[in-house]
mmCIF file of C-alpha atoms and ligand atoms in Angstrom:
data_model
loop_
_atom_site.group_PDB
_atom_site.id
_atom_site.type_symbol
_atom_site.label_atom_id
_atom_site.label_comp_id
_atom_site.label_asym_id
_atom_site.label_seq_id
_atom_site.Cartn_x
_atom_site.Cartn_y
_atom_site.Cartn_z
ATOM 1 C CA UNK A 3 -3.690 -28.270 -64.240
ATOM 2 C CA UNK A 4 -7.485 -28.030 -64.149
ATOM 3 C CA UNK A 5 -9.267 -29.902 -66.917
ATOM 4 C CA UNK A 6 -11.681 -27.407 -68.358
ATOM 5 C CA UNK A 7 -14.386 -27.484 -70.976
ATOM 6 C CA UNK A 8 -16.859 -24.860 -72.137
ATOM 7 C CA UNK A 9 -18.317 -23.573 -75.426
ATOM 8 C CA UNK A 10 -15.079 -21.789 -76.361
ATOM 9 C CA UNK A 11 -12.714 -24.717 -75.724
ATOM 10 C CA UNK A 12 -15.141 -26.916 -77.708
ATOM 11 C CA UNK A 13 -15.585 -24.410 -80.544
ATOM 12 C CA UNK A 14 -11.841 -24.258 -81.186
ATOM 13 C CA UNK A 15 -10.864 -27.671 -79.797
ATOM 14 C CA UNK A 16 -8.303 -26.170 -77.413
ATOM 15 C CA UNK A 17 -7.245 -27.002 -73.839
ATOM 16 C CA UNK A 18 -7.556 -23.536 -72.286
ATOM 17 C CA UNK A 19 -9.915 -20.693 -73.297
ATOM 18 C CA UNK A 20 -6.946 -18.369 -73.839
ATOM 19 C CA UNK A 21 -6.635 -16.682 -77.211
ATOM 20 C CA UNK A 22 -3.568 -14.795 -78.344
ATOM 21 C CA UNK A 23 -4.832 -11.797 -80.298
ATOM 22 C CA UNK A 24 -4.043 -11.215 -83.944
ATOM 23 C CA UNK A 25 -1.721 -8.201 -83.927
ATOM 24 C CA UNK A 26 -0.020 -6.276 -86.698
ATOM 25 C CA UNK A 27 3.768 -6.471 -86.613
ATOM 26 C CA UNK A 28 3.666 -8.881 -83.650
ATOM 27 C CA UNK A 29 1.800 -12.107 -84.302
ATOM 28 C CA UNK A 30 3.308 -14.136 -87.101
ATOM 29 C CA UNK A 31 3.570 -17.937 -87.305
ATOM 30 C CA UNK A 32 6.166 -18.187 -84.527
ATOM 31 C CA UNK A 33 3.927 -16.618 -81.893
ATOM 32 C CA UNK A 34 0.705 -18.246 -83.096
ATOM 33 C CA UNK A 35 2.188 -21.750 -83.215
ATOM 34 C CA UNK A 36 3.837 -21.360 -79.784
ATOM 35 C CA UNK A 37 0.508 -20.403 -78.210
ATOM 36 C CA UNK A 38 -1.372 -23.204 -79.975
ATOM 37 C CA UNK A 39 1.278 -25.741 -78.965
ATOM 38 C CA UNK A 40 0.790 -24.633 -75.338
ATOM 39 C CA UNK A 41 -2.948 -25.404 -75.471
ATOM 40 C CA UNK A 42 -4.338 -21.930 -76.220
ATOM 41 C CA UNK A 43 -5.421 -20.556 -79.587
ATOM 42 C CA UNK A 44 -2.769 -18.668 -81.556
ATOM 43 C CA UNK A 45 -3.805 -16.176 -84.226
ATOM 44 C CA UNK A 46 -1.735 -14.908 -87.132
ATOM 45 C CA UNK A 47 -2.308 -11.162 -87.564
ATOM 46 C CA UNK A 48 -2.774 -10.630 -91.290
ATOM 47 C CA UNK A 49 -3.272 -6.861 -91.057
ATOM 48 C CA UNK A 50 0.408 -6.085 -91.647
ATOM 49 C CA UNK A 51 0.985 -8.781 -94.276
ATOM 50 C CA UNK A 52 0.910 -8.701 -98.046
ATOM 51 C CA UNK A 53 -1.048 -11.663 -99.439
ATOM 52 C CA UNK A 54 2.079 -13.728 -100.281
ATOM 53 C CA UNK A 55 3.502 -13.091 -96.792
ATOM 54 C CA UNK A 56 0.238 -14.258 -95.248
ATOM 55 C CA UNK A 57 0.377 -17.524 -97.267
ATOM 56 C CA UNK A 58 3.917 -18.120 -96.063
ATOM 57 C CA UNK A 59 2.968 -17.544 -92.407
ATOM 58 C CA UNK A 60 0.002 -19.914 -92.642
ATOM 59 C CA UNK A 61 2.167 -22.639 -94.202
ATOM 60 C CA UNK A 62 4.900 -22.226 -91.590
ATOM 61 C CA UNK A 63 2.318 -22.292 -88.797
ATOM 62 C CA UNK A 64 0.867 -25.528 -90.173
ATOM 63 C CA UNK A 65 4.281 -27.148 -90.077
ATOM 64 C CA UNK A 66 5.043 -25.793 -86.576
ATOM 65 C CA UNK A 67 1.887 -27.071 -84.873
ATOM 66 C CA UNK A 68 -0.682 -29.802 -85.262
ATOM 67 C CA UNK A 69 -2.982 -27.902 -82.887
ATOM 68 C CA UNK A 70 -5.738 -25.527 -84.065
ATOM 69 C CA UNK A 71 -4.713 -21.974 -84.936
ATOM 70 C CA UNK A 72 -6.470 -19.111 -86.680
ATOM 71 C CA UNK A 73 -5.984 -15.928 -88.680
ATOM 72 C CA UNK A 74 -7.163 -12.422 -87.757
ATOM 73 C CA UNK A 75 -8.450 -10.547 -90.785
ATOM 74 C CA UNK A 76 -9.168 -6.816 -90.341
ATOM 75 C CA UNK A 77 -12.006 -6.233 -92.804
ATOM 76 C CA UNK A 78 -10.898 -2.741 -93.781
ATOM 77 C CA UNK A 79 -7.690 -4.107 -95.289
ATOM 78 C CA UNK A 80 -7.338 -2.951 -98.922
ATOM 79 C CA UNK A 81 -6.530 -6.462 -100.175
ATOM 80 C CA UNK A 82 -9.321 -8.046 -98.132
ATOM 81 C CA UNK A 83 -10.663 -10.277 -100.935
ATOM 82 C CA UNK A 84 -7.167 -11.685 -101.525
ATOM 83 C CA UNK A 85 -6.713 -12.376 -97.808
ATOM 84 C CA UNK A 86 -10.084 -14.112 -97.596
ATOM 85 C CA UNK A 87 -9.196 -16.248 -100.613
ATOM 86 C CA UNK A 88 -5.860 -17.205 -99.057
ATOM 87 C CA UNK A 89 -7.370 -18.346 -95.766
ATOM 88 C CA UNK A 90 -9.866 -20.445 -97.730
ATOM 89 C CA UNK A 91 -7.255 -21.896 -100.112
ATOM 90 C CA UNK A 92 -4.834 -22.683 -97.275
ATOM 91 C CA UNK A 93 -7.550 -24.533 -95.369
ATOM 92 C CA UNK A 94 -7.515 -22.247 -92.298
ATOM 93 C CA UNK A 95 -10.274 -23.433 -89.956
ATOM 94 C CA UNK A 96 -10.696 -20.389 -87.690
ATOM 95 C CA UNK A 97 -10.936 -16.709 -88.682
ATOM 96 C CA UNK A 98 -11.274 -13.726 -86.356
ATOM 97 C CA UNK A 99 -12.572 -10.721 -88.299
ATOM 98 C CA UNK A 100 -12.336 -7.151 -86.994
ATOM 99 C CA UNK A 101 -12.622 -3.497 -88.022
ATOM 100 C CA UNK A 102 -15.510 -3.719 -90.443
ATOM 101 C CA UNK A 103 -18.973 -5.073 -91.153
ATOM 102 C CA UNK A 104 -19.252 -8.818 -90.412
ATOM 103 C CA UNK A 105 -22.172 -9.091 -92.878
ATOM 104 C CA UNK A 106 -19.923 -8.924 -95.914
ATOM 105 C CA UNK A 107 -17.650 -11.916 -95.343
ATOM 106 C CA UNK A 108 -19.089 -14.153 -92.609
ATOM 107 C CA UNK A 109 -21.279 -16.177 -95.002
ATOM 108 C CA UNK A 110 -18.461 -16.632 -97.505
ATOM 109 C CA UNK A 111 -16.249 -18.079 -94.763
ATOM 110 C CA UNK A 112 -18.996 -20.125 -93.105
ATOM 111 C CA UNK A 113 -19.889 -21.751 -96.441
ATOM 112 C CA UNK A 114 -16.338 -23.129 -96.484
ATOM 113 C CA UNK A 115 -16.810 -24.598 -93.000
ATOM 114 C CA UNK A 116 -14.681 -21.942 -91.298
ATOM 115 C CA UNK A 117 -15.438 -20.920 -87.693
ATOM 116 C CA UNK A 118 -15.900 -17.143 -87.658
ATOM 117 C CA UNK A 119 -15.485 -14.825 -84.668
ATOM 118 C CA UNK A 120 -15.921 -11.061 -84.903
ATOM 119 C CA UNK A 121 -14.399 -8.395 -82.649
ATOM 120 C CA UNK A 122 -16.842 -5.785 -81.291
ATOM 121 C CA UNK A 123 -16.736 -2.771 -79.003
ATOM 122 C CA UNK A 124 -20.464 -2.529 -78.173
ATOM 123 C CA UNK A 125 -23.483 -4.757 -77.597
ATOM 124 C CA UNK A 126 -25.101 -3.243 -80.723
ATOM 125 C CA UNK A 127 -22.210 -4.513 -82.884
ATOM 126 C CA UNK A 128 -22.293 -7.841 -81.012
ATOM 127 C CA UNK A 129 -25.938 -8.342 -82.050
ATOM 128 C CA UNK A 130 -25.000 -7.522 -85.649
ATOM 129 C CA UNK A 131 -22.224 -10.109 -85.544
ATOM 130 C CA UNK A 132 -24.642 -12.697 -84.191
ATOM 131 C CA UNK A 133 -27.189 -11.839 -86.915
ATOM 132 C CA UNK A 134 -24.430 -12.177 -89.527
ATOM 133 C CA UNK A 135 -23.915 -15.786 -88.374
ATOM 134 C CA UNK A 136 -20.700 -15.472 -86.348
ATOM 135 C CA UNK A 137 -19.926 -18.354 -83.988
ATOM 136 C CA UNK A 138 -18.659 -16.128 -81.174
ATOM 137 C CA UNK A 139 -17.709 -12.521 -80.507
ATOM 138 C CA UNK A 140 -14.738 -10.843 -78.891
ATOM 139 C CA UNK A 141 -15.898 -7.984 -76.644
ATOM 140 C CA UNK A 142 -12.943 -5.621 -76.727
ATOM 141 C CA UNK A 143 -12.934 -2.913 -74.054
ATOM 142 C CA UNK A 144 -11.409 0.555 -73.798
ATOM 143 C CA UNK A 145 -8.222 -0.693 -72.102
ATOM 144 C CA UNK A 146 -7.172 -2.689 -75.154
ATOM 145 C CA UNK A 147 -4.119 -1.939 -77.262
ATOM 146 C CA UNK A 148 -4.568 -1.110 -80.925
ATOM 147 C CA UNK A 149 -7.746 -0.027 -82.713
ATOM 148 C CA UNK A 150 -10.682 0.382 -80.465
ATOM 149 C CA UNK A 151 -14.268 1.637 -80.128
ATOM 150 C CA UNK A 152 -15.152 5.329 -79.995
ATOM 151 C CA UNK A 153 -17.493 4.920 -77.055
ATOM 152 C CA UNK A 154 -14.772 4.118 -74.515
ATOM 153 C CA UNK A 155 -16.713 1.276 -72.872
ATOM 154 C CA UNK A 156 -14.403 -0.539 -70.479
ATOM 155 C CA UNK A 157 -14.003 -4.322 -70.401
ATOM 156 C CA UNK A 158 -15.665 -4.334 -66.957
ATOM 157 C CA UNK A 159 -18.857 -2.847 -68.435
ATOM 158 C CA UNK A 160 -18.688 -4.181 -71.984
ATOM 159 C CA UNK A 161 -18.311 -7.852 -71.032
ATOM 160 C CA UNK A 162 -21.608 -8.238 -69.126
ATOM 161 C CA UNK A 163 -23.353 -5.945 -71.642
ATOM 162 C CA UNK A 164 -22.343 -8.167 -74.568
ATOM 163 C CA UNK A 165 -23.037 -11.363 -72.598
ATOM 164 C CA UNK A 166 -26.584 -10.082 -72.017
ATOM 165 C CA UNK A 167 -27.013 -9.032 -75.648
ATOM 166 C CA UNK A 168 -26.169 -12.278 -77.480
ATOM 167 C CA UNK A 169 -26.558 -16.032 -77.148
ATOM 168 C CA UNK A 170 -23.281 -16.955 -78.852
ATOM 169 C CA UNK A 171 -20.223 -17.273 -76.593
ATOM 170 C CA UNK A 172 -18.336 -14.126 -75.653
ATOM 171 C CA UNK A 173 -14.561 -13.766 -75.412
ATOM 172 C CA UNK A 174 -13.446 -10.799 -73.287
ATOM 173 C CA UNK A 175 -10.504 -8.645 -74.381
ATOM 174 C CA UNK A 176 -8.821 -5.496 -73.171
ATOM 175 C CA UNK A 177 -6.657 -5.315 -70.083
ATOM 176 C CA UNK A 178 -6.377 -9.076 -69.566
ATOM 177 C CA UNK A 179 -2.868 -10.417 -69.056
ATOM 178 C CA UNK A 180 -3.069 -12.645 -66.018
ATOM 179 C CA UNK A 181 -5.174 -15.397 -64.513
ATOM 180 C CA UNK A 182 -7.024 -13.315 -61.940
ATOM 181 C CA UNK A 183 -8.137 -10.896 -64.654
ATOM 182 C CA UNK A 184 -9.184 -13.875 -66.736
ATOM 183 C CA UNK A 185 -11.281 -15.232 -63.862
ATOM 184 C CA UNK A 186 -12.893 -11.806 -63.371
ATOM 185 C CA UNK A 187 -13.882 -11.732 -67.057
ATOM 186 C CA UNK A 188 -15.310 -15.222 -66.825
ATOM 187 C CA UNK A 189 -17.250 -14.431 -63.657
ATOM 188 C CA UNK A 190 -18.882 -11.677 -65.739
ATOM 189 C CA UNK A 191 -20.012 -14.292 -68.253
ATOM 190 C CA UNK A 192 -17.185 -14.420 -70.792
ATOM 191 C CA UNK A 193 -16.242 -17.956 -71.832
ATOM 192 C CA UNK A 194 -12.731 -17.101 -72.935
ATOM 193 C CA UNK A 195 -10.224 -14.271 -73.065
ATOM 194 C CA UNK A 196 -8.194 -12.684 -75.826
ATOM 195 C CA UNK A 197 -4.884 -11.167 -74.780
ATOM 196 C CA UNK A 198 -2.807 -8.913 -76.982
ATOM 197 C CA UNK A 199 -0.354 -6.745 -75.049
ATOM 198 C CA UNK A 200 0.822 -9.645 -72.846
ATOM 199 C CA UNK A 201 1.922 -11.526 -75.969
ATOM 200 C CA UNK A 202 3.739 -8.507 -77.442
ATOM 201 C CA UNK A 203 6.090 -9.015 -74.488
ATOM 202 C CA UNK A 204 6.853 -12.585 -75.519
ATOM 203 C CA UNK A 205 9.989 -14.064 -77.025
ATOM 204 C CA UNK A 206 8.179 -15.206 -80.176
ATOM 205 C CA UNK A 207 6.460 -11.881 -80.994
ATOM 206 C CA UNK A 208 7.969 -10.298 -84.079
ATOM 207 C CA UNK A 209 7.804 -6.861 -82.430
ATOM 208 C CA UNK A 210 11.147 -5.008 -82.260
ATOM 209 C CA UNK A 211 13.133 -5.801 -79.054
ATOM 210 C CA UNK A 212 13.279 -2.081 -78.165
ATOM 211 C CA UNK A 213 9.497 -1.874 -78.364
ATOM 212 C CA UNK A 214 9.144 -4.971 -76.166
ATOM 213 C CA UNK A 215 11.485 -3.386 -73.641
ATOM 214 C CA UNK A 216 9.477 -0.147 -73.683
ATOM 215 C CA UNK A 217 6.312 -2.169 -73.087
ATOM 216 C CA UNK A 218 7.640 -3.870 -69.954
ATOM 217 C CA UNK A 219 9.159 -0.596 -68.667
ATOM 218 C CA UNK A 220 5.909 1.345 -69.077
ATOM 219 C CA UNK A 221 3.905 2.805 -66.209
ATOM 220 C CA UNK A 222 0.230 3.540 -65.577
ATOM 221 C CA UNK A 223 -0.893 6.454 -67.728
ATOM 222 C CA UNK A 224 1.656 5.827 -70.482
ATOM 223 C CA UNK A 225 -0.985 4.818 -73.049
ATOM 224 C CA UNK A 226 -3.843 6.815 -74.498
ATOM 225 C CA UNK A 227 -6.780 6.296 -76.869
ATOM 226 C CA UNK A 228 -6.264 8.801 -79.653
ATOM 227 C CA UNK A 229 -7.203 9.698 -83.254
ATOM 228 C CA UNK A 230 -10.886 9.277 -82.518
ATOM 229 C CA UNK A 231 -11.750 11.405 -85.575
ATOM 230 C CA UNK A 232 -9.959 8.940 -87.813
ATOM 231 C CA UNK A 233 -9.796 5.412 -86.394
ATOM 232 C CA UNK A 234 -9.434 5.378 -82.604
ATOM 233 C CA UNK A 235 -6.287 3.616 -81.487
ATOM 234 C CA UNK A 236 -4.648 3.014 -78.090
ATOM 235 C CA UNK A 237 -0.949 3.643 -78.237
ATOM 236 C CA UNK A 238 1.985 4.578 -76.097
ATOM 237 C CA UNK A 239 2.654 8.300 -75.655
ATOM 238 C CA UNK A 240 5.779 9.405 -77.529
ATOM 239 C CA UNK A 241 6.977 12.171 -79.881
ATOM 240 C CA UNK A 242 4.665 11.001 -82.655
ATOM 241 C CA UNK A 243 1.690 11.052 -80.275
ATOM 242 C CA UNK A 244 2.648 14.579 -79.092
ATOM 243 C CA UNK A 245 2.478 15.738 -82.725
ATOM 244 C CA UNK A 246 -0.938 14.147 -83.179
ATOM 245 C CA UNK A 247 -2.163 15.721 -79.945
ATOM 246 C CA UNK A 248 -0.929 19.168 -80.951
ATOM 247 C CA UNK A 249 -2.569 18.863 -84.374
ATOM 248 C CA UNK A 250 -5.845 17.823 -82.704
ATOM 249 C CA UNK A 251 -5.687 20.783 -80.316
ATOM 250 C CA UNK A 252 -5.221 23.066 -83.306
ATOM 251 C CA UNK A 253 -8.378 21.559 -84.847
ATOM 252 C CA UNK A 254 -6.780 19.374 -87.533
ATOM 253 C CA UNK A 255 -9.222 17.803 -89.983
ATOM 254 C CA UNK A 256 -9.277 14.024 -90.476
ATOM 255 C CA UNK A 257 -7.450 14.608 -93.779
ATOM 256 C CA UNK A 258 -4.674 16.561 -92.025
ATOM 257 C CA UNK A 259 -4.375 13.836 -89.394
ATOM 258 C CA UNK A 260 -4.127 11.242 -92.146
ATOM 259 C CA UNK A 261 -1.270 13.190 -93.712
ATOM 260 C CA UNK A 262 0.498 13.470 -90.360
ATOM 261 C CA UNK A 263 0.042 9.753 -89.769
ATOM 262 C CA UNK A 264 1.550 9.074 -93.168
ATOM 263 C CA UNK A 265 2.365 5.569 -94.295
ATOM 264 C CA UNK A 266 3.992 2.787 -92.324
ATOM 265 C CA UNK A 267 4.018 4.564 -88.931
ATOM 266 C CA UNK A 268 3.067 1.360 -87.147
ATOM 267 C CA UNK A 269 5.789 -0.613 -88.916
ATOM 268 C CA UNK A 270 8.327 2.098 -88.087
ATOM 269 C CA UNK A 271 7.517 1.963 -84.376
ATOM 270 C CA UNK A 272 6.602 -1.601 -83.548
ATOM 271 C CA UNK A 273 8.664 -3.513 -86.102
ATOM 272 C CA UNK A 274 11.630 -1.257 -86.814
ATOM 273 C CA UNK A 275 11.952 0.019 -83.246
ATOM 274 C CA UNK A 276 11.820 3.765 -83.920
ATOM 275 C CA UNK A 277 10.312 4.600 -80.548
ATOM 276 C CA UNK A 278 10.085 8.366 -81.116
ATOM 277 C CA UNK A 279 8.673 8.632 -84.635
ATOM 278 C CA UNK A 280 6.689 5.404 -84.862
ATOM 279 C CA UNK A 281 3.195 4.411 -83.768
ATOM 280 C CA UNK A 282 3.416 2.139 -80.709
ATOM 281 C CA UNK A 283 0.128 0.297 -80.248
ATOM 282 C CA UNK A 284 -0.236 -1.227 -76.783
ATOM 283 C CA UNK A 285 -2.859 -1.594 -74.049
ATOM 284 C CA UNK A 286 -3.138 -0.169 -70.534
ATOM 285 C CA UNK A 287 -2.158 -3.549 -69.102
ATOM 286 C CA UNK A 288 1.421 -2.994 -70.297
ATOM 287 C CA UNK A 289 1.982 -1.166 -66.999
ATOM 288 C CA UNK A 290 1.478 -4.478 -65.172
ATOM 289 C CA UNK A 291 4.027 -6.356 -67.270
ATOM 290 C CA UNK A 292 7.648 -6.639 -66.262
ATOM 291 C CA UNK A 293 9.064 -9.567 -68.182
ATOM 292 C CA UNK A 294 9.429 -10.919 -71.696
ATOM 293 C CA UNK A 295 8.552 -14.613 -71.563
ATOM 294 C CA UNK A 296 8.208 -17.528 -73.971
ATOM 295 C CA UNK A 297 4.586 -17.491 -75.207
ATOM 296 C CA UNK A 298 4.002 -21.033 -73.930
ATOM 297 C CA UNK A 299 5.011 -19.947 -70.425
ATOM 298 C CA UNK A 300 2.572 -17.016 -70.627
ATOM 299 C CA UNK A 301 -0.258 -19.447 -71.431
ATOM 300 C CA UNK A 302 0.726 -21.850 -68.632
ATOM 301 C CA UNK A 303 1.161 -19.032 -66.089
ATOM 302 C CA UNK A 304 -2.187 -17.520 -66.977
ATOM 303 C CA UNK A 305 -3.887 -20.870 -66.665
ATOM 304 C CA UNK A 306 -2.265 -21.880 -63.372
ATOM 305 C CA UNK A 307 -3.037 -18.466 -61.876
ATOM 306 C CA UNK A 308 -6.634 -18.767 -63.125
ATOM 307 C CA UNK A 309 -6.955 -22.260 -61.621
ATOM 308 C CA UNK A 310 -5.531 -21.114 -58.307
ATOM 309 C CA UNK A 311 -7.791 -18.049 -58.207
ATOM 310 C CA UNK A 312 -10.758 -20.265 -59.028
ATOM 311 C CA UNK A 313 -10.214 -22.377 -55.925
ATOM 312 C CA UNK A 314 -9.766 -19.325 -53.703
ATOM 313 C CA UNK A 315 -11.328 -16.363 -55.527
ATOM 314 C CA UNK A 316 -11.898 -13.923 -52.680
ATOM 315 C CA UNK A 317 -9.497 -12.936 -49.937
ATOM 316 C CA UNK A 318 -11.162 -13.090 -46.528
ATOM 317 C CA UNK A 319 -9.152 -11.605 -43.705
HETATM 318 C C1 FMN B 419 0.478 -4.251 -81.089
HETATM 319 C C2 FMN B 419 -0.985 -4.532 -81.284
HETATM 320 C C3 FMN B 419 -1.467 -4.745 -82.575
HETATM 321 C C4 FMN B 419 -2.816 -5.051 -82.771
HETATM 322 N N1 FMN B 419 -3.258 -5.331 -84.035
HETATM 323 C C5 FMN B 419 -4.534 -5.777 -84.219
HETATM 324 C C6 FMN B 419 -4.957 -6.240 -85.486
HETATM 325 O O1 FMN B 419 -4.203 -6.258 -86.464
HETATM 326 N N2 FMN B 419 -6.241 -6.696 -85.600
HETATM 327 C C7 FMN B 419 -7.115 -6.710 -84.534
HETATM 328 O O2 FMN B 419 -8.256 -7.156 -84.679
HETATM 329 N N3 FMN B 419 -6.727 -6.256 -83.318
HETATM 330 C C8 FMN B 419 -5.459 -5.839 -83.145
HETATM 331 N N4 FMN B 419 -5.045 -5.458 -81.879
HETATM 332 C C9 FMN B 419 -5.974 -5.630 -80.737
HETATM 333 C C10 FMN B 419 -5.847 -7.053 -80.199
HETATM 334 O O3 FMN B 419 -6.347 -7.963 -81.133
HETATM 335 C C11 FMN B 419 -6.558 -7.304 -78.856
HETATM 336 O O4 FMN B 419 -7.958 -7.274 -78.994
HETATM 337 C C12 FMN B 419 -6.116 -6.350 -77.767
HETATM 338 O O5 FMN B 419 -4.723 -6.245 -77.746
HETATM 339 C C13 FMN B 419 -6.608 -6.845 -76.406
HETATM 340 O O6 FMN B 419 -6.281 -5.948 -75.407
HETATM 341 P P1 FMN B 419 -4.909 -6.022 -74.546
HETATM 342 O O7 FMN B 419 -3.874 -5.409 -75.407
HETATM 343 O O8 FMN B 419 -5.240 -5.200 -73.356
HETATM 344 O O9 FMN B 419 -4.655 -7.458 -74.241
HETATM 345 C C14 FMN B 419 -3.704 -5.118 -81.669
HETATM 346 C C15 FMN B 419 -3.203 -4.890 -80.372
HETATM 347 C C16 FMN B 419 -1.863 -4.604 -80.172
HETATM 348 C C17 FMN B 419 -1.358 -4.407 -78.767
#
């Protein structure tokens, strides 16, 4: 395996610049610790956790790995101040914030010596994250699963745009599941990658087995970025999506869409395995996946493919 060092491996003290995304209903302590133990950076996704559940996951992660791990904190979460207090009290060293203004919490976390990374979907937001004092940014492109930017900027365009806009290191996300994609992102100036969908299809993800199966069976065109009036999200097309689409065609207001979305749709789909009625967040790259693997194997595969591609990046016939 290639020995590798750059600003991202140094920032997090990890072997490979591979970050497993924080994901609701998928990334608990089992997944995060497996990725960290394999030399990447595992993130606990706090967005689907009540404060006491988050504490439990952090404690279990600490006892499952001695390697660095982090917590993803979506800033729009209703109990955000409780979550921030928990990560501080539990001595978490790395926090990835998303879905909100980095100005509000970055200083609070930095004062406690926590490394803060913010997820952005444009170079304008990347500059704001840098101004707020973040240590790095995740540039998350249009292909990505889950909540996403309105502007539909693809990873291929967003990565160099954000790299040009800020001095802090950039982690590329959206559509990256294998080593050659990782190399492409790093050729464009990213210093690390964040993968979400690939790790949904892992043994340690807490996602429902039926959802995992649907992910690896999916084809190109099976996902779509929807609900742009509310909070844009990339999900898998299903009965629930058809209802959303019909409501949008009929000119539904954001309030009507909110009612249709209801409560716990994401839990119903991704955690409880109701593939028709639930919300199934996943990225375009799911169409390239065909196996459910241990998370550590995903990290090793990605790294060995990256290393191989690095020695022979372009096919010459
Ligand atoms: C099932 C799922 C849940 C997600 N939940 C969150 C979340 O809670 N917080 C967040 O910042 N991003 C979330 N995301 C986005 C990921 O953090 C990541 O940026 C994205 O998955 C990268 O794109 P990829 O899916 O193409 O790898 C989620 C993505 C998926 C697939």
